Amino acid sequence: MRVRTVLVGVLVSLAVGAVLLGGVSAQAPPRGRGAAPAARIHGTLLQVMRGILYPASNVIFAAQSDDPATIKPATPDPATSPNPLTSSYGGWTAVENAGIALAEAANLLTIPGRMCSNGKPAPIQNADWQMWVQELRDAGMATYKAAQSKNQDGILDAAGVVSEACSHCHDKYREVPGGVKNRC
């Protein structure tokens, strides 16, 4: 009991001292809910595309012609399969995950400071960029919903939405005269 009384006294003294010295704001954030950490950028736009969007899109496009329900896990160990469709989380789950990957990766395309592979800043402030990123997010969620219902016709439709979302942005920012040096 004595230890608790001493501890409370120390804490009160520290709090009063901090207030007197101006070290505590009048409105502290709720416990456990500090400010969100700033997003950190580790890759270029090209690296995000090749590492997340391209592989996820390939899963979706493969599911157009190959029924994910019939895809067998890799042997001998699906946990080591480099193919999401034949991994431990393969089949329709892989297609669901690919849709979520597209939707979540859309967030990565809006982080200030993201650079293109040629060193130019990604045009995240442009209205068309923001619109097409939203199209990508919507395409990912359309894929996710179609995969949840295990509807291959729905995947055909969703793959078309994915393809269209990608082509809008690629037509303006990727497929440009002069190639890589003029991208973004």
PDB file of C-alpha atoms in Angstrom:
ATOM      1  CA  MET A   1       0.000   0.000   0.000  1.00  0.00           C
ATOM      2  CA  ARG A   2       2.833   2.350   0.851  1.00  0.00           C
ATOM      3  CA  VAL A   3       4.554   1.727  -2.517  1.00  0.00           C
ATOM      4  CA  ARG A   4       1.349   2.602  -4.370  1.00  0.00           C
ATOM      5  CA  THR A   5       0.934   5.833  -2.363  1.00  0.00           C
ATOM      6  CA  VAL A   6       4.521   6.855  -3.082  1.00  0.00           C
ATOM      7  CA  LEU A   7       4.098   5.994  -6.779  1.00  0.00           C
ATOM      8  CA  VAL A   8       0.904   8.058  -7.047  1.00  0.00           C
ATOM      9  CA  GLY A   9       2.662  10.968  -5.316  1.00  0.00           C
ATOM     10  CA  VAL A  10       5.583  10.800  -7.758  1.00  0.00           C
ATOM     11  CA  LEU A  11       3.250  10.685 -10.755  1.00  0.00           C
ATOM     12  CA  VAL A  12       1.214  13.632  -9.501  1.00  0.00           C
ATOM     13  CA  SER A  13       4.406  15.607  -8.858  1.00  0.00           C
ATOM     14  CA  LEU A  14       5.669  14.877 -12.359  1.00  0.00           C
ATOM     15  CA  ALA A  15       2.347  15.871 -13.910  1.00  0.00           C
ATOM     16  CA  VAL A  16       2.149  19.131 -11.945  1.00  0.00           C
ATOM     17  CA  GLY A  17       5.760  19.930 -12.799  1.00  0.00           C
ATOM     18  CA  ALA A  18       5.147  19.285 -16.484  1.00  0.00           C
ATOM     19  CA  VAL A  19       2.101  21.541 -16.527  1.00  0.00           C
ATOM     20  CA  LEU A  20       3.976  24.309 -14.725  1.00  0.00           C
ATOM     21  CA  LEU A  21       6.828  24.042 -17.211  1.00  0.00           C
ATOM     22  CA  GLY A  22       4.432  24.043 -20.169  1.00  0.00           C
ATOM     23  CA  GLY A  23       5.318  20.504 -21.232  1.00  0.00           C
ATOM     24  CA  VAL A  24       1.801  19.096 -21.336  1.00  0.00           C
ATOM     25  CA  SER A  25      -0.940  20.269 -23.663  1.00  0.00           C
ATOM     26  CA  ALA A  26      -4.395  20.959 -22.307  1.00  0.00           C
ATOM     27  CA  GLN A  27      -5.837  18.223 -24.478  1.00  0.00           C
ATOM     28  CA  ALA A  28      -3.793  15.039 -24.591  1.00  0.00           C
ATOM     29  CA  PRO A  29      -4.694  12.368 -27.160  1.00  0.00           C
ATOM     30  CA  PRO A  30      -6.782   9.467 -25.842  1.00  0.00           C
ATOM     31  CA  ARG A  31      -4.760   6.686 -24.284  1.00  0.00           C
ATOM     32  CA  GLY A  32      -3.293   4.361 -26.912  1.00  0.00           C
ATOM     33  CA  ARG A  33      -4.287   6.663 -29.764  1.00  0.00           C
ATOM     34  CA  GLY A  34      -1.280   8.828 -30.442  1.00  0.00           C
ATOM     35  CA  ALA A  35      -0.732  10.517 -33.733  1.00  0.00           C
ATOM     36  CA  ALA A  36      -0.432   8.111 -36.617  1.00  0.00           C
ATOM     37  CA  PRO A  37       3.148   7.615 -37.713  1.00  0.00           C
ATOM     38  CA  ALA A  38       4.056   9.362 -40.947  1.00  0.00           C
ATOM     39  CA  ALA A  39       4.037   7.147 -44.017  1.00  0.00           C
ATOM     40  CA  ARG A  40       7.533   6.128 -45.014  1.00  0.00           C
ATOM     41  CA  ILE A  41       8.432   5.615 -48.635  1.00  0.00           C
ATOM     42  CA  HIS A  42      10.769   2.761 -49.484  1.00  0.00           C
ATOM     43  CA  GLY A  43      10.215   2.235 -53.185  1.00  0.00           C
ATOM     44  CA  THR A  44       9.684   4.107 -56.398  1.00  0.00           C
ATOM     45  CA  LEU A  45       6.387   4.050 -58.227  1.00  0.00           C
ATOM     46  CA  LEU A  46       7.853   1.444 -60.583  1.00  0.00           C
ATOM     47  CA  GLN A  47       8.848  -0.783 -57.664  1.00  0.00           C
ATOM     48  CA  VAL A  48       5.367  -0.560 -56.146  1.00  0.00           C
ATOM     49  CA  MET A  49       3.889  -1.414 -59.544  1.00  0.00           C
ATOM     50  CA  ARG A  50       6.185  -4.381 -60.118  1.00  0.00           C
ATOM     51  CA  GLY A  51       6.083  -5.630 -56.536  1.00  0.00           C
ATOM     52  CA  ILE A  52       2.382  -5.304 -55.744  1.00  0.00           C
ATOM     53  CA  LEU A  53       0.123  -4.187 -58.589  1.00  0.00           C
ATOM     54  CA  TYR A  54       1.562  -6.299 -61.406  1.00  0.00           C
ATOM     55  CA  PRO A  55       1.571  -9.621 -59.490  1.00  0.00           C
ATOM     56  CA  ALA A  56      -1.900  -8.974 -58.044  1.00  0.00           C
ATOM     57  CA  SER A  57      -3.267  -8.098 -61.479  1.00  0.00           C
ATOM     58  CA  ASN A  58      -1.775 -11.288 -62.912  1.00  0.00           C
ATOM     59  CA  VAL A  59      -3.698 -13.351 -60.351  1.00  0.00           C
ATOM     60  CA  ILE A  60      -6.914 -11.614 -61.391  1.00  0.00           C
ATOM     61  CA  PHE A  61      -6.213 -12.030 -65.097  1.00  0.00           C
ATOM     62  CA  ALA A  62      -5.334 -15.716 -64.629  1.00  0.00           C
ATOM     63  CA  ALA A  63      -8.637 -16.265 -62.822  1.00  0.00           C
ATOM     64  CA  GLN A  64     -10.496 -15.175 -65.964  1.00  0.00           C
ATOM     65  CA  SER A  65      -9.613 -18.399 -67.750  1.00  0.00           C
ATOM     66  CA  ASP A  66      -8.672 -20.776 -64.929  1.00  0.00           C
ATOM     67  CA  ASP A  67     -11.392 -21.428 -62.365  1.00  0.00           C
ATOM     68  CA  PRO A  68      -9.668 -20.738 -59.038  1.00  0.00           C
ATOM     69  CA  ALA A  69     -11.734 -23.507 -57.414  1.00  0.00           C
ATOM     70  CA  THR A  70      -9.992 -26.093 -59.599  1.00  0.00           C
ATOM     71  CA  ILE A  71      -6.435 -24.874 -59.078  1.00  0.00           C
ATOM     72  CA  LYS A  72      -4.537 -27.382 -56.983  1.00  0.00           C
ATOM     73  CA  PRO A  73      -2.047 -26.328 -54.299  1.00  0.00           C
ATOM     74  CA  ALA A  74       1.610 -26.657 -55.195  1.00  0.00           C
ATOM     75  CA  THR A  75       3.340 -29.841 -54.273  1.00  0.00           C
ATOM     76  CA  PRO A  76       5.123 -30.777 -52.148  1.00  0.00           C
ATOM     77  CA  ASP A  77       4.725 -27.618 -50.066  1.00  0.00           C
ATOM     78  CA  PRO A  78       2.202 -24.916 -50.984  1.00  0.00           C
ATOM     79  CA  ALA A  79       3.731 -22.650 -48.328  1.00  0.00           C
ATOM     80  CA  THR A  80       6.761 -22.176 -50.581  1.00  0.00           C
ATOM     81  CA  SER A  81       4.885 -21.664 -53.853  1.00  0.00           C
ATOM     82  CA  PRO A  82       5.799 -18.407 -55.599  1.00  0.00           C
ATOM     83  CA  ASN A  83       2.428 -18.546 -57.380  1.00  0.00           C
ATOM     84  CA  PRO A  84      -0.325 -17.054 -55.193  1.00  0.00           C
ATOM     85  CA  LEU A  85      -2.945 -19.233 -56.895  1.00  0.00           C
ATOM     86  CA  THR A  86      -1.167 -22.444 -55.842  1.00  0.00           C
ATOM     87  CA  SER A  87       0.056 -21.272 -52.444  1.00  0.00           C
ATOM     88  CA  SER A  88      -1.354 -22.062 -49.017  1.00  0.00           C
ATOM     89  CA  TYR A  89      -3.787 -19.192 -49.595  1.00  0.00           C
ATOM     90  CA  GLY A  90      -4.509 -20.107 -53.181  1.00  0.00           C
ATOM     91  CA  GLY A  91      -7.622 -20.515 -55.259  1.00  0.00           C
ATOM     92  CA  TRP A  92     -10.390 -18.010 -54.619  1.00  0.00           C
ATOM     93  CA  THR A  93      -8.604 -16.714 -51.529  1.00  0.00           C
ATOM     94  CA  ALA A  94      -5.685 -15.666 -53.734  1.00  0.00           C
ATOM     95  CA  VAL A  95      -8.082 -13.758 -55.980  1.00  0.00           C
ATOM     96  CA  GLU A  96      -9.681 -12.063 -52.955  1.00  0.00           C
ATOM     97  CA  ASN A  97      -6.214 -11.132 -51.698  1.00  0.00           C
ATOM     98  CA  ALA A  98      -5.248  -9.770 -55.119  1.00  0.00           C
ATOM     99  CA  GLY A  99      -8.295  -7.505 -55.083  1.00  0.00           C
ATOM    100  CA  ILE A 100      -7.428  -6.253 -51.613  1.00  0.00           C
ATOM    101  CA  ALA A 101      -3.803  -5.745 -52.702  1.00  0.00           C
ATOM    102  CA  LEU A 102      -4.949  -3.468 -55.543  1.00  0.00           C
ATOM    103  CA  ALA A 103      -7.271  -1.492 -53.288  1.00  0.00           C
ATOM    104  CA  GLU A 104      -4.637  -1.064 -50.572  1.00  0.00           C
ATOM    105  CA  ALA A 105      -1.833  -0.330 -53.043  1.00  0.00           C
ATOM    106  CA  ALA A 106      -3.943   2.550 -54.339  1.00  0.00           C
ATOM    107  CA  ASN A 107      -3.174   4.216 -51.014  1.00  0.00           C
ATOM    108  CA  LEU A 108       0.544   3.851 -51.702  1.00  0.00           C
ATOM    109  CA  LEU A 109       0.107   5.760 -54.951  1.00  0.00           C
ATOM    110  CA  THR A 110      -1.033   8.858 -53.064  1.00  0.00           C
ATOM    111  CA  ILE A 111       1.748   9.203 -50.498  1.00  0.00           C
ATOM    112  CA  PRO A 112       3.531  12.547 -50.824  1.00  0.00           C
ATOM    113  CA  GLY A 113       7.163  12.119 -51.780  1.00  0.00           C
ATOM    114  CA  ARG A 114       6.706   8.995 -53.942  1.00  0.00           C
ATOM    115  CA  MET A 115       9.084   9.225 -56.866  1.00  0.00           C
ATOM    116  CA  CYS A 116       8.954   7.762 -60.341  1.00  0.00           C
ATOM    117  CA  SER A 117      11.823   5.519 -61.420  1.00  0.00           C
ATOM    118  CA  ASN A 118      13.391   8.427 -63.318  1.00  0.00           C
ATOM    119  CA  GLY A 119      13.538  10.606 -60.194  1.00  0.00           C
ATOM    120  CA  LYS A 120      10.537  12.770 -61.036  1.00  0.00           C
ATOM    121  CA  PRO A 121       7.875  13.108 -58.333  1.00  0.00           C
ATOM    122  CA  ALA A 122       4.733  11.050 -58.882  1.00  0.00           C
ATOM    123  CA  PRO A 123       1.921  13.421 -59.904  1.00  0.00           C
ATOM    124  CA  ILE A 124      -0.212  12.688 -56.861  1.00  0.00           C
ATOM    125  CA  GLN A 125      -1.655  16.217 -56.765  1.00  0.00           C
ATOM    126  CA  ASN A 126      -3.103  15.952 -60.289  1.00  0.00           C
ATOM    127  CA  ALA A 127      -6.886  15.573 -60.424  1.00  0.00           C
ATOM    128  CA  ASP A 128      -6.682  12.850 -63.084  1.00  0.00           C
ATOM    129  CA  TRP A 129      -4.148  10.886 -60.999  1.00  0.00           C
ATOM    130  CA  GLN A 130      -6.425  11.017 -57.986  1.00  0.00           C
ATOM    131  CA  MET A 131      -9.422   9.960 -60.097  1.00  0.00           C
ATOM    132  CA  TRP A 132      -7.556   7.021 -61.611  1.00  0.00           C
ATOM    133  CA  VAL A 133      -6.188   5.931 -58.237  1.00  0.00           C
ATOM    134  CA  GLN A 134      -9.803   5.820 -57.053  1.00  0.00           C
ATOM    135  CA  GLU A 135     -10.673   3.731 -60.127  1.00  0.00           C
ATOM    136  CA  LEU A 136      -7.898   1.317 -59.136  1.00  0.00           C
ATOM    137  CA  ARG A 137      -9.247   1.151 -55.573  1.00  0.00           C
ATOM    138  CA  ASP A 138     -12.756   0.474 -56.915  1.00  0.00           C
ATOM    139  CA  ALA A 139     -11.423  -2.173 -59.307  1.00  0.00           C
ATOM    140  CA  GLY A 140      -9.705  -3.932 -56.423  1.00  0.00           C
ATOM    141  CA  MET A 141     -12.884  -3.969 -54.386  1.00  0.00           C
ATOM    142  CA  ALA A 142     -14.934  -5.189 -57.379  1.00  0.00           C
ATOM    143  CA  THR A 143     -12.462  -8.053 -57.719  1.00  0.00           C
ATOM    144  CA  TYR A 144     -12.639  -8.794 -54.002  1.00  0.00           C
ATOM    145  CA  LYS A 145     -16.455  -8.956 -54.063  1.00  0.00           C
ATOM    146  CA  ALA A 146     -16.517 -11.160 -57.168  1.00  0.00           C
ATOM    147  CA  ALA A 147     -13.953 -13.502 -55.619  1.00  0.00           C
ATOM    148  CA  GLN A 148     -15.905 -13.695 -52.376  1.00  0.00           C
ATOM    149  CA  SER A 149     -18.921 -14.893 -54.330  1.00  0.00           C
ATOM    150  CA  LYS A 150     -16.675 -17.318 -56.253  1.00  0.00           C
ATOM    151  CA  ASN A 151     -18.203 -16.026 -59.458  1.00  0.00           C
ATOM    152  CA  GLN A 152     -15.924 -16.442 -62.445  1.00  0.00           C
ATOM    153  CA  ASP A 153     -18.199 -14.303 -64.648  1.00  0.00           C
ATOM    154  CA  GLY A 154     -17.853 -11.600 -62.014  1.00  0.00           C
ATOM    155  CA  ILE A 155     -14.072 -11.976 -62.259  1.00  0.00           C
ATOM    156  CA  LEU A 156     -14.291 -11.422 -66.021  1.00  0.00           C
ATOM    157  CA  ASP A 157     -16.118  -8.163 -65.364  1.00  0.00           C
ATOM    158  CA  ALA A 158     -13.754  -7.164 -62.550  1.00  0.00           C
ATOM    159  CA  ALA A 159     -10.698  -7.922 -64.708  1.00  0.00           C
ATOM    160  CA  GLY A 160     -12.107  -5.544 -67.310  1.00  0.00           C
ATOM    161  CA  VAL A 161     -12.464  -2.848 -64.646  1.00  0.00           C
ATOM    162  CA  VAL A 162      -8.872  -3.481 -63.509  1.00  0.00           C
ATOM    163  CA  SER A 163      -7.587  -3.310 -67.075  1.00  0.00           C
ATOM    164  CA  GLU A 164      -9.459  -0.076 -67.742  1.00  0.00           C
ATOM    165  CA  ALA A 165      -8.249   1.563 -64.522  1.00  0.00           C
ATOM    166  CA  CYS A 166      -4.655   0.667 -65.335  1.00  0.00           C
ATOM    167  CA  SER A 167      -4.880   1.814 -68.946  1.00  0.00           C
ATOM    168  CA  HIS A 168      -6.243   5.255 -68.027  1.00  0.00           C
ATOM    169  CA  CYS A 169      -3.192   6.045 -65.973  1.00  0.00           C
ATOM    170  CA  HIS A 170      -0.713   4.222 -68.208  1.00  0.00           C
ATOM    171  CA  ASP A 171      -1.940   6.032 -71.312  1.00  0.00           C
ATOM    172  CA  LYS A 172      -1.058   9.396 -69.806  1.00  0.00           C
ATOM    173  CA  TYR A 173       1.831   8.683 -67.454  1.00  0.00           C
ATOM    174  CA  ARG A 174       3.564   5.513 -68.689  1.00  0.00           C
ATOM    175  CA  GLU A 175       3.172   5.148 -72.445  1.00  0.00           C
ATOM    176  CA  VAL A 176       4.750   8.487 -73.289  1.00  0.00           C
ATOM    177  CA  PRO A 177       7.055   9.588 -76.100  1.00  0.00           C
ATOM    178  CA  GLY A 178      10.664   9.301 -75.014  1.00  0.00           C
ATOM    179  CA  GLY A 179      10.079   6.241 -72.803  1.00  0.00           C
ATOM    180  CA  VAL A 180      11.237   5.894 -69.207  1.00  0.00           C
ATOM    181  CA  LYS A 181      12.953   9.263 -68.977  1.00  0.00           C
ATOM    182  CA  ASN A 182       9.649  11.030 -69.633  1.00  0.00           C
ATOM    183  CA  ARG A 183       7.335   8.833 -67.558  1.00  0.00           C
ATOM    184  CA  CYS A 184       5.237  10.288 -64.753  1.00  0.00           C
TER     185      CYS A 184
END
